[in-house]
Amino acid sequence: MKYGLYLFPLLLSVLCCASCQTHRAGRQVPPGTIVKIITHADENIQFTRRVRNRETARFLKLINQYRKKKKLGRLSLDPKLQKAAQWMSEEMGTKNYLGHKDSRGRDPFQRSKDFGYAYNTYKAENVAAGHKTAAEAFQAWKISPRHRKNMLGKHFNTIGIGFAYSKKSKYGWYWTTTFGGEKSK
């Protein structure tokens, strides 16, 4: 499987009811036995909280190490920016596009406001597609002057990090980082 290592922890679990005919390790399971079946979602993978937190933490660690080398302050996760970034990644995957304007016509600033981040402060957004891991997305943004500028913005102290996968989309993986200059209250 192309994404084998990454998909395994992300796969959906389904419980089989008593009327199902199921095989486990080559043996038929007796009727009435509850069996955990691993399956792949047709459209999008719904990440578990543990997986989402792990990749978010990986990206946050990478960007904060990079900022530290450049003598800049650390970024902290902001729950409102986090929701806006996650929504955008899922939106791009589901609707099969890459861009800053969403299907509702909102730019990153209006979208952040709609998710409750309505502060009059510095804001920015990076989006990417086709990168399976936090490290890949980080490297892609690091070598792009405009994206790097956002990651190293001296006025930013908070971030939202979102990622999603859509099997039926052109790029599969979608990433969004949303930056802000003030922590939500």
PDB file of N, CA and C in Angstrom, residues 9 20 32 45 52 58 63 90 125 176:
ATOM      1  N   PRO A   9      -2.350   3.759  11.408  1.00  0.00           N
ATOM      2  CA  PRO A   9      -2.948   4.326  12.615  1.00  0.00           C
ATOM      3  C   PRO A   9      -4.154   5.203  12.328  1.00  0.00           C
ATOM      4  N   CYS A  20     -23.060 -10.740  10.798  1.00  0.00           N
ATOM      5  CA  CYS A  20     -22.002 -10.648   9.791  1.00  0.00           C
ATOM      6  C   CYS A  20     -21.235 -11.952   9.692  1.00  0.00           C
ATOM      7  N   GLY A  32     -22.167 -13.960  16.689  1.00  0.00           N
ATOM      8  CA  GLY A  32     -22.325 -13.311  17.983  1.00  0.00           C
ATOM      9  C   GLY A  32     -21.035 -12.717  18.527  1.00  0.00           C
ATOM     10  N   ILE A  45     -10.008  10.214   5.431  1.00  0.00           N
ATOM     11  CA  ILE A  45      -9.641   9.520   6.655  1.00  0.00           C
ATOM     12  C   ILE A  45      -9.972  10.444   7.807  1.00  0.00           C
ATOM     13  N   ARG A  52      -3.823  13.137  15.288  1.00  0.00           N
ATOM     14  CA  ARG A  52      -3.838  14.569  14.968  1.00  0.00           C
ATOM     15  C   ARG A  52      -2.927  15.334  15.928  1.00  0.00           C
ATOM     16  N   ARG A  58       4.474  17.484  16.108  1.00  0.00           N
ATOM     17  CA  ARG A  58       5.683  17.385  15.279  1.00  0.00           C
ATOM     18  C   ARG A  58       5.914  18.670  14.502  1.00  0.00           C
ATOM     19  N   ILE A  63       8.748  23.950  13.640  1.00  0.00           N
ATOM     20  CA  ILE A  63       8.711  25.399  13.393  1.00  0.00           C
ATOM     21  C   ILE A  63       9.335  26.161  14.561  1.00  0.00           C
ATOM     22  N   GLU A  90      -9.416  20.276   5.607  1.00  0.00           N
ATOM     23  CA  GLU A  90     -10.487  19.342   5.245  1.00  0.00           C
ATOM     24  C   GLU A  90     -11.277  19.846   4.047  1.00  0.00           C
ATOM     25  N   GLU A 125      -1.473  32.962   6.547  1.00  0.00           N
ATOM     26  CA  GLU A 125      -1.831  31.558   6.333  1.00  0.00           C
ATOM     27  C   GLU A 125      -0.905  30.946   5.297  1.00  0.00           C
ATOM     28  N   THR A 176      -2.533  23.163   6.387  1.00  0.00           N
ATOM     29  CA  THR A 176      -2.778  24.597   6.580  1.00  0.00           C
ATOM     30  C   THR A 176      -2.140  25.028   7.895  1.00  0.00           C
TER      31      THR A 176
END
